[in-house]
Coordinates of C-alpha atoms in Angstrom, one line a residue:
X1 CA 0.0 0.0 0.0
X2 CA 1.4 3.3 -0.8
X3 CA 0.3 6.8 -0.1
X4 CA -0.9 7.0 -3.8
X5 CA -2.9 4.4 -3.5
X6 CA -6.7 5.2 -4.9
X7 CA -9.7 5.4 -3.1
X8 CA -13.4 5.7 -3.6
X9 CA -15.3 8.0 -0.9
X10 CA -18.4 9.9 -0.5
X11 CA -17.8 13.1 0.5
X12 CA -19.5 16.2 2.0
X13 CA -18.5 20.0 0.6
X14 CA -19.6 23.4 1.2
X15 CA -20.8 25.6 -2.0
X16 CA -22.1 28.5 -1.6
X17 CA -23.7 28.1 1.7
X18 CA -25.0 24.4 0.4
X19 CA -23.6 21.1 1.5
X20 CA -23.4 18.5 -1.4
X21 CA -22.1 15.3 -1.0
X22 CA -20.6 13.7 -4.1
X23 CA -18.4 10.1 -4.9
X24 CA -14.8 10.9 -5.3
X25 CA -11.6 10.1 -6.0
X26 CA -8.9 10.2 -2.8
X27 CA -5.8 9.2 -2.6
X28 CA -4.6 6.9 1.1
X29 CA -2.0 10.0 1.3
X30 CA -5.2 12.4 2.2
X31 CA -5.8 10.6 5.3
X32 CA -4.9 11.7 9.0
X33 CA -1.9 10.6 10.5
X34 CA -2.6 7.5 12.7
X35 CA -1.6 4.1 13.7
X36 CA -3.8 1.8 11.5
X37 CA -4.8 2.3 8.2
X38 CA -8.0 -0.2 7.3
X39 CA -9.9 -1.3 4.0
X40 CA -13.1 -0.4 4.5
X41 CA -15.9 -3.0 3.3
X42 CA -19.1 -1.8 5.1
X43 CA -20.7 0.9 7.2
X44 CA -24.0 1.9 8.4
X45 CA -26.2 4.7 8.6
X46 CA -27.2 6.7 11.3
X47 CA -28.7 10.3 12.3
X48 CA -25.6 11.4 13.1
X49 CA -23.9 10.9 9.4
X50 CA -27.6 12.8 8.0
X51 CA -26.4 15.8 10.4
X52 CA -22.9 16.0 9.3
X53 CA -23.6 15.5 5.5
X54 CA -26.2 18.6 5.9
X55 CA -23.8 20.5 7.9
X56 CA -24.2 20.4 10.8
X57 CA -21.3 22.0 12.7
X58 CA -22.0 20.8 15.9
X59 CA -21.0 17.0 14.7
X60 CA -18.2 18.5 11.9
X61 CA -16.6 21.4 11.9
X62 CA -14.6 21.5 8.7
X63 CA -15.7 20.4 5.1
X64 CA -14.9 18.9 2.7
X65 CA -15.7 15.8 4.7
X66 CA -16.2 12.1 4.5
X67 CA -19.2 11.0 6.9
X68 CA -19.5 7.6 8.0
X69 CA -19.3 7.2 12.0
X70 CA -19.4 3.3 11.6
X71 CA -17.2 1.1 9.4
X72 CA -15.9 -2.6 9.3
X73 CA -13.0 -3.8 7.3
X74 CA -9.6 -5.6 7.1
X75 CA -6.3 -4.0 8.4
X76 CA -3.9 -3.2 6.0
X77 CA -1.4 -1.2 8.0
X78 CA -0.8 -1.0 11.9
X79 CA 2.4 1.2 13.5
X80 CA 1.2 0.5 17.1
X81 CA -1.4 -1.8 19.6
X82 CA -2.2 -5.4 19.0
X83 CA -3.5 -5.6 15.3
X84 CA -1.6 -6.8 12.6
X85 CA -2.6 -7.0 8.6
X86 CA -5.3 -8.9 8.1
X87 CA -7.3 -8.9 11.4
X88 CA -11.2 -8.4 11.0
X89 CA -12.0 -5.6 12.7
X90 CA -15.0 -2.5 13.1
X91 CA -14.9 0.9 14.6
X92 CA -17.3 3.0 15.8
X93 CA -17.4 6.2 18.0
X94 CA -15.0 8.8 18.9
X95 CA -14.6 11.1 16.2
X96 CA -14.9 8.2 13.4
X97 CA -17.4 10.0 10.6
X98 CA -17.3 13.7 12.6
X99 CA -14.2 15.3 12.4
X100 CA -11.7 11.9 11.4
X101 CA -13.1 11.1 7.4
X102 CA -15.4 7.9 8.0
X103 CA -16.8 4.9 7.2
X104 CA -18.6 6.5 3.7
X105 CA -14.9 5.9 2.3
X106 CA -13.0 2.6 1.4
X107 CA -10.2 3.8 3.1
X108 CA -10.0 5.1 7.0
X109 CA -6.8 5.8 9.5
X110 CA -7.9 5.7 13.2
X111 CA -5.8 5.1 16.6
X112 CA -5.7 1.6 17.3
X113 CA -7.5 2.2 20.5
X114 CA -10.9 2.5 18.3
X115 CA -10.5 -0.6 16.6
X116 CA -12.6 -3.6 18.2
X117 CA -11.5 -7.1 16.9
X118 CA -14.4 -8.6 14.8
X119 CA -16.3 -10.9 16.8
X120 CA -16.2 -14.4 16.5
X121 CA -18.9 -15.6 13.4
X122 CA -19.3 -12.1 12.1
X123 CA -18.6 -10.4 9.2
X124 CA -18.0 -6.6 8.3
X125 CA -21.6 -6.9 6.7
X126 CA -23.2 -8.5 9.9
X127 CA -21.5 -5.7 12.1
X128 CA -22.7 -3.0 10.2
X129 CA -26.1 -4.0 10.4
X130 CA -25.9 -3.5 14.3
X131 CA -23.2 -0.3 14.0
X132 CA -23.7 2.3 16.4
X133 CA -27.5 2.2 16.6
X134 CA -27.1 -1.8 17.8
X135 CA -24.4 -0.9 20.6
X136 CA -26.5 1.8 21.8
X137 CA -29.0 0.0 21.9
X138 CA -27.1 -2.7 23.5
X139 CA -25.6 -0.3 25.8
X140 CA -29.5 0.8 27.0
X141 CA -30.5 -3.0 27.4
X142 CA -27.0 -3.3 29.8
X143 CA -27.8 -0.7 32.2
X144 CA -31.7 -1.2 32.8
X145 CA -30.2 -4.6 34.0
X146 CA -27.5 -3.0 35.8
X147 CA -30.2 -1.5 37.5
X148 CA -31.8 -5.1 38.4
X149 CA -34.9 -5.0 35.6
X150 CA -36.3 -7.9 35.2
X151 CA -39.7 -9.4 33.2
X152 CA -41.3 -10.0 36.2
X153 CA -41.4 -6.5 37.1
X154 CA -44.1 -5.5 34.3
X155 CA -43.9 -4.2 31.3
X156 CA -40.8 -2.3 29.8
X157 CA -41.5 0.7 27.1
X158 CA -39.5 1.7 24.1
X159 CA -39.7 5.2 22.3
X160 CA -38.9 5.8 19.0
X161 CA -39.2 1.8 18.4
X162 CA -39.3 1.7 14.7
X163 CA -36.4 3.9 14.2
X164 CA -32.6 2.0 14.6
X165 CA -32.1 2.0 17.7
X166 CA -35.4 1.2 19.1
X167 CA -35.9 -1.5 17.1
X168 CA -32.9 -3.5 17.8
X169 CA -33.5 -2.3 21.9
X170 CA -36.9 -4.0 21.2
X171 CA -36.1 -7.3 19.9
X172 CA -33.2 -7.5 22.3
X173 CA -36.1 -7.2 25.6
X174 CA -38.8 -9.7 23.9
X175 CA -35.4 -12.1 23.5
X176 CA -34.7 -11.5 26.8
X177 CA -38.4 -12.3 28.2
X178 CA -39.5 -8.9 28.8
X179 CA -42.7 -8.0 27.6
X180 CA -42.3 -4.7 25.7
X181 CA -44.4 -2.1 24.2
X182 CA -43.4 -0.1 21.2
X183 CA -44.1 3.8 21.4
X184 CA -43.7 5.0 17.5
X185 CA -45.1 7.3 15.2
X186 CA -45.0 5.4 11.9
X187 CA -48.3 3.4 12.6
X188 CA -47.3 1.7 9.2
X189 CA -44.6 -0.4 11.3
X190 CA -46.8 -1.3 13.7
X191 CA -46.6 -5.5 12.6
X192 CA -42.9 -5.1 11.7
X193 CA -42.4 -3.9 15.3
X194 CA -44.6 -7.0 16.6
X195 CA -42.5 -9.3 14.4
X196 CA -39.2 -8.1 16.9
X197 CA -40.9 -8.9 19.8
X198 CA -43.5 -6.2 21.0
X199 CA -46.7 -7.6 22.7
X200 CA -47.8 -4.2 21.8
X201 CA -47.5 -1.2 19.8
X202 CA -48.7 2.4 20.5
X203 CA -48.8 5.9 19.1
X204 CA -46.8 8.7 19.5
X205 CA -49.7 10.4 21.6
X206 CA -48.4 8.2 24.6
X207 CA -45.9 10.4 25.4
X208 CA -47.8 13.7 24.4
X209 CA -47.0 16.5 26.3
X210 CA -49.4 17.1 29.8
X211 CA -48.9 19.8 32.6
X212 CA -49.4 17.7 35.5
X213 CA -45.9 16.4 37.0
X214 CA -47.0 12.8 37.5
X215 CA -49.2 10.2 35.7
X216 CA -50.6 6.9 36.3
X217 CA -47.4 4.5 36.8
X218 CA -47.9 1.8 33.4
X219 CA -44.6 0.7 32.6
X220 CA -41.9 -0.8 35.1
X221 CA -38.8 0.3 33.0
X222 CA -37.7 2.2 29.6
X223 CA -35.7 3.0 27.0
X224 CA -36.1 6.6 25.5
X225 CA -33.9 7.4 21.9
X226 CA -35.4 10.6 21.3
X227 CA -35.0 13.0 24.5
X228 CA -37.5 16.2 24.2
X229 CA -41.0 16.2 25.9
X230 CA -41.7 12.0 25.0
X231 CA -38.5 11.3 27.8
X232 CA -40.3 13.9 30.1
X233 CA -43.6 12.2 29.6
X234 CA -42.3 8.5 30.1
X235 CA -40.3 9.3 32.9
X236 CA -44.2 10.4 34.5
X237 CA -45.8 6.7 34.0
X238 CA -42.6 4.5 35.3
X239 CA -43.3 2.0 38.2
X240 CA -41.9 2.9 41.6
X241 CA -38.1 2.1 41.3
X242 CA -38.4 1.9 37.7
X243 CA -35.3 3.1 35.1
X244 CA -35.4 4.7 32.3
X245 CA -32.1 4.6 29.7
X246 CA -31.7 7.7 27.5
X247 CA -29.9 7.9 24.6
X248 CA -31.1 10.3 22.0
X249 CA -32.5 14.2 21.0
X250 CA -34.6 13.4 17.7
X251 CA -37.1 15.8 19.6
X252 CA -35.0 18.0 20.9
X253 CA -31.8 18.1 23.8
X254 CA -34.1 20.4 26.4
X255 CA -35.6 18.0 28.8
X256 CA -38.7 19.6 30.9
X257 CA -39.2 18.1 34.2
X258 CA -39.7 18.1 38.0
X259 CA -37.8 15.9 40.5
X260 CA -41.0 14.1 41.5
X261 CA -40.2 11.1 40.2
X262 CA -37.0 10.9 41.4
X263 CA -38.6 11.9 44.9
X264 CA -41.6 10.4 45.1
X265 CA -41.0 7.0 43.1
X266 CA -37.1 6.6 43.6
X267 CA -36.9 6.2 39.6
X268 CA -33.9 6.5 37.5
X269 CA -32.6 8.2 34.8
X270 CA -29.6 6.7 33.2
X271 CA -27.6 8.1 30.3
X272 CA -26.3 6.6 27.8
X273 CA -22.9 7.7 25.9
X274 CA -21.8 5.2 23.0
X275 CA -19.4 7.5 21.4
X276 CA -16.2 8.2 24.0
X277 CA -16.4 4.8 26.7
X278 CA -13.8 3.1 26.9
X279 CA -13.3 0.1 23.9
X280 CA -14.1 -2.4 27.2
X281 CA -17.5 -1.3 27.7
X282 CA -17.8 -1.6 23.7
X283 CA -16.4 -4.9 23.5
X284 CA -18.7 -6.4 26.3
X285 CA -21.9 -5.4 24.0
X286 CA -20.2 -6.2 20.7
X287 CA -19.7 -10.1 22.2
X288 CA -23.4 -10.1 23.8
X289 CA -25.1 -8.6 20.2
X290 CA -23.0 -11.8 18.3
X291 CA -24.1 -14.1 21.2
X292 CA -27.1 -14.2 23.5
X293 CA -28.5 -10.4 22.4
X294 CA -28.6 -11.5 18.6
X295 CA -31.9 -10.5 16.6
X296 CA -31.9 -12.2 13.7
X297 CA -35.0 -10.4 12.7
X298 CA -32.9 -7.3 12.4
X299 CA -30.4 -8.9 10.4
X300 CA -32.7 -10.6 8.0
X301 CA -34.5 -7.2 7.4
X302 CA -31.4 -5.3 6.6
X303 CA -31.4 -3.1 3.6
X304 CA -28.0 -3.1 1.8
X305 CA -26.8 0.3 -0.6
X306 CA -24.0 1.8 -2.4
X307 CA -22.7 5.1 -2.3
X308 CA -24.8 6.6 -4.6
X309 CA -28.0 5.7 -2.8
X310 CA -26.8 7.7 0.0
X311 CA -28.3 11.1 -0.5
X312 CA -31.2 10.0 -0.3
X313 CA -30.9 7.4 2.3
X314 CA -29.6 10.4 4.8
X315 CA -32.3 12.7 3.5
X316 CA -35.1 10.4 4.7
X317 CA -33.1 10.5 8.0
X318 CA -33.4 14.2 8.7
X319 CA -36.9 14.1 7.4
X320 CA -38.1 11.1 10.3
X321 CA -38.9 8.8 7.5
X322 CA -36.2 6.4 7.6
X323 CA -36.5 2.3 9.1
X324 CA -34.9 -0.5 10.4
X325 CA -31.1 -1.0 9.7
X326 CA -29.2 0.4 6.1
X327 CA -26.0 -0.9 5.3
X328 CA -23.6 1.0 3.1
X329 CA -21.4 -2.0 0.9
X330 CA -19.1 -0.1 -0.9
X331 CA -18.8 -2.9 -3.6
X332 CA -22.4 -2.2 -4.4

């Protein structure tokens, strides 16, 4: 491999106040310096990518720019840690797709302290279809049961269920044994949401916003991916002792809410960060998703594109209109 090496990449510039993202030509020379230099196979597609390809400078700051906060490929190079050429192995996190070029090219250079070892009977494609979204989600399931939830408690409710997160948190709790009900918006998902595992499936008007600081306790735990007034409006109807596992801002970062119950009902709010723990707390999820947290109804759902379906893929993102799990193959 030499620094003139060729790559294909998607990438994001500025023009005239517009962002555009376009397939070019790079060269393994316009990387960042760092310690292992992998061929890139397969990534996957999450909010985060949508916001930095619309420029969004809160996830990147400087353009042009390769998105992609996910990828999965073979090593070529490696100057430092364990890895050698060859190794399996997938990244996600840190600055991977934000300020570092991503996952939307076939070529990335990352620290070897964000590379995870592929885990045993996975592929790049299989790890992609979980990505960041499935560790997340992952990472939710984890602390809930950190936190002792168990089935027997009573029902455990999932918001923004159809989206990739929720989806993957949802089949995870029915494999588990928890009976779990689905909170989403896209009635149209309703039986694809019951094919993961939800006994039932509700509206978005569950988590409508009221005045009153407390409702009627219905669900004995929760996992919440998209923040706003549906977090502050679940955290009102969980069980005494009951957790709830936050992990997203689809509807905003502001969260509107008394202590009461944290007061009154000794609940608990528990965030979660997949993006900067450490590659332990990664790996522990990554080993549980490809062993006794696997949802093959994910995986057999997954949609596979290239890069030139990825406008529009990312669009449907920031327009809420996006389901289930899209993997980018960049052989496609």
């Amino acid at each position: 491999m030499t620094d003139t090496t060729e790559f294909k990449a998607w990438r994001v510039e500025e023009s005239d106040g517009e962002y555009v993202g376009s397939e070019q030509t790079l060269r393994v020379s316009d990387l960042p310096e760092n310690e292992v230099l992998i061929r890139v196979t397969h990534s996957s597609l999450n909010y985060k990518d949508a916001l930095s390809a619309s420029g969004n400078k809160g996830v990147t700051r400087e353009f042009p720019h390769t998105p992609g906060i996910d990828a999965a490929g073979e090593v070529v190079e490696a100057s430092a840690g364990p890895l050698s050429a060859g190794d399996q192995v997938l990244v996600t996190g840190y600055d991977l797709g934000m300020n570092t070029d991503g996952g939307f090219g076939e070529f990335i250079r990352v620290p070897a302290a964000w590379c995870v070892p592929m885990p045993a009977g996975w592929d790049a494609r299989k790890a992609m279809i979980y990505g960041t979204a499935g560790l997340t989600a992952g990472l939710c399931v984890k602390k809930l049961l950190a936190m002792g939830a168990a089935p027997e408690q009573g029902r455990v409710v999932v918001s923004g269920a159809s989206g990739a997160v929720g989806s993957v948190a949802v089949e995870i709790l029915a494999g588990l044994g928890f009976e779990v009900v689905a909170v989403s918006g896209k009635a149209e998902h309703a039986d694809s949401l019951k094919k993961l595992g939800a006994s039932e499936v509700l509206g978005r008007e569950t988590f409508e916003s009221t005045k009153k600081p407390m409702l009627k306790p219905v669900f004995a735990n929760g996992i919440d991916t998209v923040g706003g007034g549906p977090l502050a409006e679940m955290l009102k109807q969980i069980l005494p002792g009951g957790s709830v596992s936050c992990c997203g801002l689809v509807a905003g970062p502001q969260l509107e809410t008394t202590v009461l119950p944290f007061i009154l009902r000794g609940n608990n709010l528990l965030g979660v960060d997949s993006v900067e723990i450490p590659l332990a707390e990664k790996q522990i999820v990554w080993s549980r998703l490809a062993g006794e947290w696997a949802c093959p109804q994910t995986e057999a759902s997954a949609r596979d594109i290239g890069r030139s379906e990825l406008q529009s893929a990312l669009n449907a993102f920031l327009k809420g209109q996006s389901s289930g799990k899209i993997v980018l193959d960049h052989s496609r």
